[in-house]
mmCIF file of C-alpha atoms in Angstrom:
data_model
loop_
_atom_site.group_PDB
_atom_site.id
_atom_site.type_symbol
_atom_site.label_atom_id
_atom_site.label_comp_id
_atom_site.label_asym_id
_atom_site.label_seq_id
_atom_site.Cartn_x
_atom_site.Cartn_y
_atom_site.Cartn_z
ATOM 1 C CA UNK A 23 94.418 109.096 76.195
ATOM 2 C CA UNK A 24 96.836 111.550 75.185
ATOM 3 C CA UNK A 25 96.099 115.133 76.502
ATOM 4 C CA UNK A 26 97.667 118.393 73.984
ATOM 5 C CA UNK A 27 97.990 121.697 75.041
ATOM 6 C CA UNK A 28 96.419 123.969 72.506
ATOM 7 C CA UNK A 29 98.948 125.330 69.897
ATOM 8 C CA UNK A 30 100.623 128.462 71.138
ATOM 9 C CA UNK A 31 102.569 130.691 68.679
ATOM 10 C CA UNK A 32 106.694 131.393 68.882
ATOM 11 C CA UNK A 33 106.145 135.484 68.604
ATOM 12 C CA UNK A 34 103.816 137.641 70.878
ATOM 13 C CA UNK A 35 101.451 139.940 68.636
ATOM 14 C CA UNK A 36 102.589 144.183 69.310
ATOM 15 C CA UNK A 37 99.829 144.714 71.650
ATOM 16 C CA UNK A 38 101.024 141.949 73.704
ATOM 17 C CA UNK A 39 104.714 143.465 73.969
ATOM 18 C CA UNK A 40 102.892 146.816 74.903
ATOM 19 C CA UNK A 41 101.050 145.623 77.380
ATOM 20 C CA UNK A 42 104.387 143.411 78.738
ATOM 21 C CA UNK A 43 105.999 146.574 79.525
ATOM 22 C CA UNK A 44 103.369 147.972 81.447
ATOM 23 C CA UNK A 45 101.554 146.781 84.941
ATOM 24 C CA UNK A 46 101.774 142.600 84.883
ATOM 25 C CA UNK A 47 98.546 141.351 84.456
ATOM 26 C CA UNK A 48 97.000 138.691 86.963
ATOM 27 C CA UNK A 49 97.663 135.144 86.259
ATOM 28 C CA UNK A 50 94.557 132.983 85.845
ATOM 29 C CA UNK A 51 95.842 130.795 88.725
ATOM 30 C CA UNK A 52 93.738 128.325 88.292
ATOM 31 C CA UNK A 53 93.965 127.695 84.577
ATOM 32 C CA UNK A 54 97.941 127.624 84.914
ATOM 33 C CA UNK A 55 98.174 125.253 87.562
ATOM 34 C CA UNK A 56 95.737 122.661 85.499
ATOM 35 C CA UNK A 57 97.632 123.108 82.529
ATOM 36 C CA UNK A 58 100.935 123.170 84.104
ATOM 37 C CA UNK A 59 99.410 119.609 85.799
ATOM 38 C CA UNK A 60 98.463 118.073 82.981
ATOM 39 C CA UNK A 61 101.777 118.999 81.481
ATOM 40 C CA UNK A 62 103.612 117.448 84.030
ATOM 41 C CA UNK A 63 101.899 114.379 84.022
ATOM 42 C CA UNK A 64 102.079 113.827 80.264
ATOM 43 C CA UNK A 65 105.267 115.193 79.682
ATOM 44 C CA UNK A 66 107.092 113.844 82.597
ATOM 45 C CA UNK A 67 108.201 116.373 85.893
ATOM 46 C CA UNK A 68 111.472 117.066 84.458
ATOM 47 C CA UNK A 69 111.556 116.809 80.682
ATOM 48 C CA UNK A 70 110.404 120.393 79.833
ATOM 49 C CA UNK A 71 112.738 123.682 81.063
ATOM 50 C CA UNK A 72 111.110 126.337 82.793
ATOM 51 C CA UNK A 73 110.829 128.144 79.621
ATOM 52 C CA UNK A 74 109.288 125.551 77.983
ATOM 53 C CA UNK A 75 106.532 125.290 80.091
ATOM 54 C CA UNK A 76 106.324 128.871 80.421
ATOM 55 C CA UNK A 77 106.047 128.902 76.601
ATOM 56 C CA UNK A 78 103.035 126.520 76.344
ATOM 57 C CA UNK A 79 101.188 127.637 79.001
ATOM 58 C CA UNK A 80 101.553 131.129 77.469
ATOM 59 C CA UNK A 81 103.116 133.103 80.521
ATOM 60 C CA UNK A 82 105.967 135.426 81.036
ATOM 61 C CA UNK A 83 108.778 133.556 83.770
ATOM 62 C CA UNK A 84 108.324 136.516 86.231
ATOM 63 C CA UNK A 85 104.533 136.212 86.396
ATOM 64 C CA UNK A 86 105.538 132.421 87.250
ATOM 65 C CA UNK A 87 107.584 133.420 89.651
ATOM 66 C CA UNK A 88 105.612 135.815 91.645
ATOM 67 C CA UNK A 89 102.980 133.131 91.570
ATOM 68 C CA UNK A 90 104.394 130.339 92.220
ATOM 69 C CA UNK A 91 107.886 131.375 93.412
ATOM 70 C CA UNK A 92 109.590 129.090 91.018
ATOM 71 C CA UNK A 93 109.704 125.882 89.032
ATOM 72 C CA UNK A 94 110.062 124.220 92.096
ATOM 73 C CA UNK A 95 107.124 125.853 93.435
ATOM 74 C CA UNK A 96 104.917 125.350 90.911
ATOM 75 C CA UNK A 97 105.854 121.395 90.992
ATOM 76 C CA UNK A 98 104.818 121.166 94.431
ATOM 77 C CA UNK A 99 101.383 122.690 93.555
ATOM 78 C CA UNK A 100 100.913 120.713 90.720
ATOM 79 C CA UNK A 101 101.387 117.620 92.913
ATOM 80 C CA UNK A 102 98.654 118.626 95.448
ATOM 81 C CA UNK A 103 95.842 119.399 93.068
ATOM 82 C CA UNK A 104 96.557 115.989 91.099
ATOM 83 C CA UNK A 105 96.461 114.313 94.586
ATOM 84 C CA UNK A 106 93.451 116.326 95.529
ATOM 85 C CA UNK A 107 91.687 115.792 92.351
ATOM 86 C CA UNK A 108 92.696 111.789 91.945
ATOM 87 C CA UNK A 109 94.658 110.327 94.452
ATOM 88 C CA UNK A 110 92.411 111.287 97.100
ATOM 89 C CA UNK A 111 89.654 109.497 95.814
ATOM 90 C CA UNK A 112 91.106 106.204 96.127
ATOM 91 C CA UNK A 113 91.838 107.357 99.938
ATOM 92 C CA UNK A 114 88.497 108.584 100.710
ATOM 93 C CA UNK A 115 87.325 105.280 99.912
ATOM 94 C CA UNK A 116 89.214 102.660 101.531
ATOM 95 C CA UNK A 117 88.231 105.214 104.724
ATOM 96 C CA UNK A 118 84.576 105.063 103.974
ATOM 97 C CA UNK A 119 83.753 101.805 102.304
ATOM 98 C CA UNK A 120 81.258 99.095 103.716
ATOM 99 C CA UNK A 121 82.258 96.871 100.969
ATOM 100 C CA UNK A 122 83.037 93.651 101.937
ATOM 101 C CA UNK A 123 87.075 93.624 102.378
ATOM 102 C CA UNK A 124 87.931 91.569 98.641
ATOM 103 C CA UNK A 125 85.393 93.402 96.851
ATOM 104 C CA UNK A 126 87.505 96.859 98.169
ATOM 105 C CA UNK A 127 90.813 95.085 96.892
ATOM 106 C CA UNK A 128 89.047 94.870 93.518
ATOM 107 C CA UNK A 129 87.984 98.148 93.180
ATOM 108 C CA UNK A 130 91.411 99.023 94.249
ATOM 109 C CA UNK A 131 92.547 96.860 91.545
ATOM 110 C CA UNK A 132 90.126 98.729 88.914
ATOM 111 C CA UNK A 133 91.747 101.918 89.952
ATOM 112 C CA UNK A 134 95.341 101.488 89.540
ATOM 113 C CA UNK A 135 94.182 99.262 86.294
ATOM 114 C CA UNK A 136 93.203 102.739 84.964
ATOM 115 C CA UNK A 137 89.325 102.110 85.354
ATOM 116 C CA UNK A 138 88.467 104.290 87.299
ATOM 117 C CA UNK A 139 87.303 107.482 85.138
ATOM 118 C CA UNK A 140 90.197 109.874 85.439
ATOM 119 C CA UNK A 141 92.220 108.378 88.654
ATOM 120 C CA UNK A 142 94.753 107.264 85.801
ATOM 121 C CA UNK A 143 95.502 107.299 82.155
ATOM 122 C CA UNK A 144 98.145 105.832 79.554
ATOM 123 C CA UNK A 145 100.230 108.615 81.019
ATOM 124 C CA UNK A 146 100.330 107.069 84.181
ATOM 125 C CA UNK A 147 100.306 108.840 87.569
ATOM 126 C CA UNK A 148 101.356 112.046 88.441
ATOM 127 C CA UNK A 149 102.685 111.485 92.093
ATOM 128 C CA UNK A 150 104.293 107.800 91.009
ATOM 129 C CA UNK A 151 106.274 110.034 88.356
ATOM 130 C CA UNK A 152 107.278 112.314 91.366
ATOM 131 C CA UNK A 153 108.395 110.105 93.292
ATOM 132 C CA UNK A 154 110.819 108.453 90.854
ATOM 133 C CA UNK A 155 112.522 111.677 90.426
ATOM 134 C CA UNK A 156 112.300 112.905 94.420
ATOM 135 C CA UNK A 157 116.194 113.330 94.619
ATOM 136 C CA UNK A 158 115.895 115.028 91.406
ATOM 137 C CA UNK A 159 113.211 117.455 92.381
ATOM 138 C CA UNK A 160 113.569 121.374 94.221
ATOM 139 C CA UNK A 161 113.938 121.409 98.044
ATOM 140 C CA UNK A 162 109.718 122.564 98.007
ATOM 141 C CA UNK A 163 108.434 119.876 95.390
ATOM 142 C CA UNK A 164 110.836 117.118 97.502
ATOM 143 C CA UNK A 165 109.028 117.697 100.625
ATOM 144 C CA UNK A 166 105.393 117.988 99.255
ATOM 145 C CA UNK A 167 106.201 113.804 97.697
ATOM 146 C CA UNK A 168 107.445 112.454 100.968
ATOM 147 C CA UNK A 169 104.675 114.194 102.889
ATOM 148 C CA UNK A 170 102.102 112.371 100.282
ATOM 149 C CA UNK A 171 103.805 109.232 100.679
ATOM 150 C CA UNK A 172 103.607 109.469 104.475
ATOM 151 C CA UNK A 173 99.734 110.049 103.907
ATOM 152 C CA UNK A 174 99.572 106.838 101.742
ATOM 153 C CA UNK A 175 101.317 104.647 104.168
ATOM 154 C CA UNK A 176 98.980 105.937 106.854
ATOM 155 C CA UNK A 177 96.203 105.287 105.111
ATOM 156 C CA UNK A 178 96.821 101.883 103.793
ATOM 157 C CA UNK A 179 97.951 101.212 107.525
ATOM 158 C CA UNK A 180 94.150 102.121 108.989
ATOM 159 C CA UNK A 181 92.904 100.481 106.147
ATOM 160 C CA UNK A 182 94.262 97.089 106.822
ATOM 161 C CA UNK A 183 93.871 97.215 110.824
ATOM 162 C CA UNK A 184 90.632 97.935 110.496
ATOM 163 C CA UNK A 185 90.073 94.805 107.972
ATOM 164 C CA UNK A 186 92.213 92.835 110.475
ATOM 165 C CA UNK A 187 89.713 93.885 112.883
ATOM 166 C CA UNK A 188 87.322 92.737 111.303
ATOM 167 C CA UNK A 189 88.663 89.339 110.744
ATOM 168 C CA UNK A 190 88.731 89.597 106.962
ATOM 169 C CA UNK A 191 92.555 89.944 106.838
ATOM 170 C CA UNK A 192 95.256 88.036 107.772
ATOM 171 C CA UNK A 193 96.389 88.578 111.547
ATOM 172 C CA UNK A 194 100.033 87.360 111.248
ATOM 173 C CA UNK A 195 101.525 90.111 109.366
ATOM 174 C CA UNK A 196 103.107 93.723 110.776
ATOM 175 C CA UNK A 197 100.415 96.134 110.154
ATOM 176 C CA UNK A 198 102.993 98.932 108.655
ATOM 177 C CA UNK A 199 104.984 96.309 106.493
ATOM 178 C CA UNK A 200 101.648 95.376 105.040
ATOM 179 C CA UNK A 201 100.917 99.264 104.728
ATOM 180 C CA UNK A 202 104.443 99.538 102.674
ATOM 181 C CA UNK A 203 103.883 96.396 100.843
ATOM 182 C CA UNK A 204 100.546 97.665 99.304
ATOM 183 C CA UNK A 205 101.978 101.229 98.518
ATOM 184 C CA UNK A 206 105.024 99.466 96.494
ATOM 185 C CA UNK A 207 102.321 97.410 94.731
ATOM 186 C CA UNK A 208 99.784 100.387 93.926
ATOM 187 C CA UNK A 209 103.527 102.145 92.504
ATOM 188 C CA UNK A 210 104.383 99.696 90.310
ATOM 189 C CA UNK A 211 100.872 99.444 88.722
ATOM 190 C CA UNK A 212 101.062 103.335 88.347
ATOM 191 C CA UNK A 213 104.420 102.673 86.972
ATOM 192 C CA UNK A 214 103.442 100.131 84.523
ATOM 193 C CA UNK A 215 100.142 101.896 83.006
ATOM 194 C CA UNK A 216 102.819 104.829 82.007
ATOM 195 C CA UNK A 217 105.149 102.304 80.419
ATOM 196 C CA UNK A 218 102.032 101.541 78.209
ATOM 197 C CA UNK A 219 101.687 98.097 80.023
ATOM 198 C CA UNK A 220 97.771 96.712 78.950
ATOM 199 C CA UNK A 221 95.566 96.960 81.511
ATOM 200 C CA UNK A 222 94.411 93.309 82.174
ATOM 201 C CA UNK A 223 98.237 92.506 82.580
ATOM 202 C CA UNK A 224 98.072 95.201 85.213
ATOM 203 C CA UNK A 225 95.044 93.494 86.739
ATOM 204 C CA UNK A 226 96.127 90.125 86.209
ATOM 205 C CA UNK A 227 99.176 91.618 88.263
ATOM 206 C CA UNK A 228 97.968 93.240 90.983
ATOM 207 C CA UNK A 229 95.261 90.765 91.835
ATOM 208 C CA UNK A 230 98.338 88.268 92.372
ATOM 209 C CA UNK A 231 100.375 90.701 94.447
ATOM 210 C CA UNK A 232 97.172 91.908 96.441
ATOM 211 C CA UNK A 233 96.336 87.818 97.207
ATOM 212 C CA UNK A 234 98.902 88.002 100.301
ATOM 213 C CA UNK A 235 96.508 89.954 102.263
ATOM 214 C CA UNK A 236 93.527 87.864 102.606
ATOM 215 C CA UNK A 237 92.742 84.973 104.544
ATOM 216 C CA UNK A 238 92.626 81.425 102.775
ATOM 217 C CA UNK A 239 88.852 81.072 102.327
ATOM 218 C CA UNK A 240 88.528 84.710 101.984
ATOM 219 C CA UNK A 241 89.530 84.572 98.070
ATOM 220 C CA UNK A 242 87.551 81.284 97.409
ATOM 221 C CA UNK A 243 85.035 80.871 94.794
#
């Protein structure tokens, strides 16, 4: 799925150059930071300039800047509605789920696979993308990616204790190592669905990786 902006044109129309040198207008903040999202995640974090985006999503750089205080500003709030809108999801659900612990690791599986309706797409992932270029990114947007991979680890942590609670997971491995292990493996899915990698490779993949948590009869036929 491949997601275009609509078309905007290179020169602003007379009443729009009136009205620029008058009182700023308000900034649909909502519609910017969507766009600006979706431009981001299709375009890549740090392919377009500032002007650039500006340009597409058809707003003046100071209007940016008194909303969002920057580019790097505007990164960081791009990353928490894509979290909030996708990555969440998957989170809410390994801390809700009664399903049975390998039928969770399967509809883990579907998600980073890119079955899940809108948690990802042949762009990839947002917050995977992010974290590639961390050392890369403003001081703002740098902060907001190793907060949301602190969440992650946490929650694949309480995921898998409770499982090994449970007895449906294998007792002999470090909690947090199996927490960092799972998080590398849900990143390089993400990874590969942007490289354009199909998605049954991606399951055939992950199911593999994923097949060090459970118990020996737990993944029997």
């Amino acid at each position: 799925m491949k997601y275009h902006l609509q078309p905007i044109g290179t020169k602003m129309s007379e009443a729009k150059k009136k009205r620029s040198r008058g009182r700023p207008r308000s900034l649909d903040r909502t519609r910017i930071l969507e766009d600006a999202m979706r431009l981001y995640w299709h375009e890549g974090p740090l392919r377009l300039s500032l002007n650039e985006v500006c340009r597409r999503l058809e707003i003046a750089k100071p209007g940016l800047y008194r909303e969002f205080g920057g580019e790097d500003g505007l990164l960081a709030a791009c990353l928490d509605l894509y979290w909030d809108l996708y990555m969440k999801r998957l989170h809410d659900f390994l801390s809700t789920t009664d399903q049975p612990f390998l039928k969770q690791i399967e509809s883990v599986i579907d998600a980073i696979a890119g079955e899940v309706s809108g948690m990802a797409t042949d762009a990839g992932c947002l917050s995977v993308k992010m974290r590639s270029e961390r050392n890369r990114l403003g001081p703002i947007a740098r902060a907001r990616v190793e907060q949301l991979e602190r969440d992650n680890l946490t929650s694949y942590e309480s995921w898998i204790r409770r499982a090994q609670s449970e007895g449906t997971l294998r007792v002999d491995l470090d909690p947090s190592t199996l927490a960092s292990y799972v998080d590398a493996q849900v990143f390089s899915a993400f990874h590969q669905k942007g490289q354009g990698v199909d998605g049954d490779i991606i399951r055939s993949n992950a199911k593999l990786a994923f097949s060090i948590l459970l118990l020996p009869e737990t993944g029997k036929d």
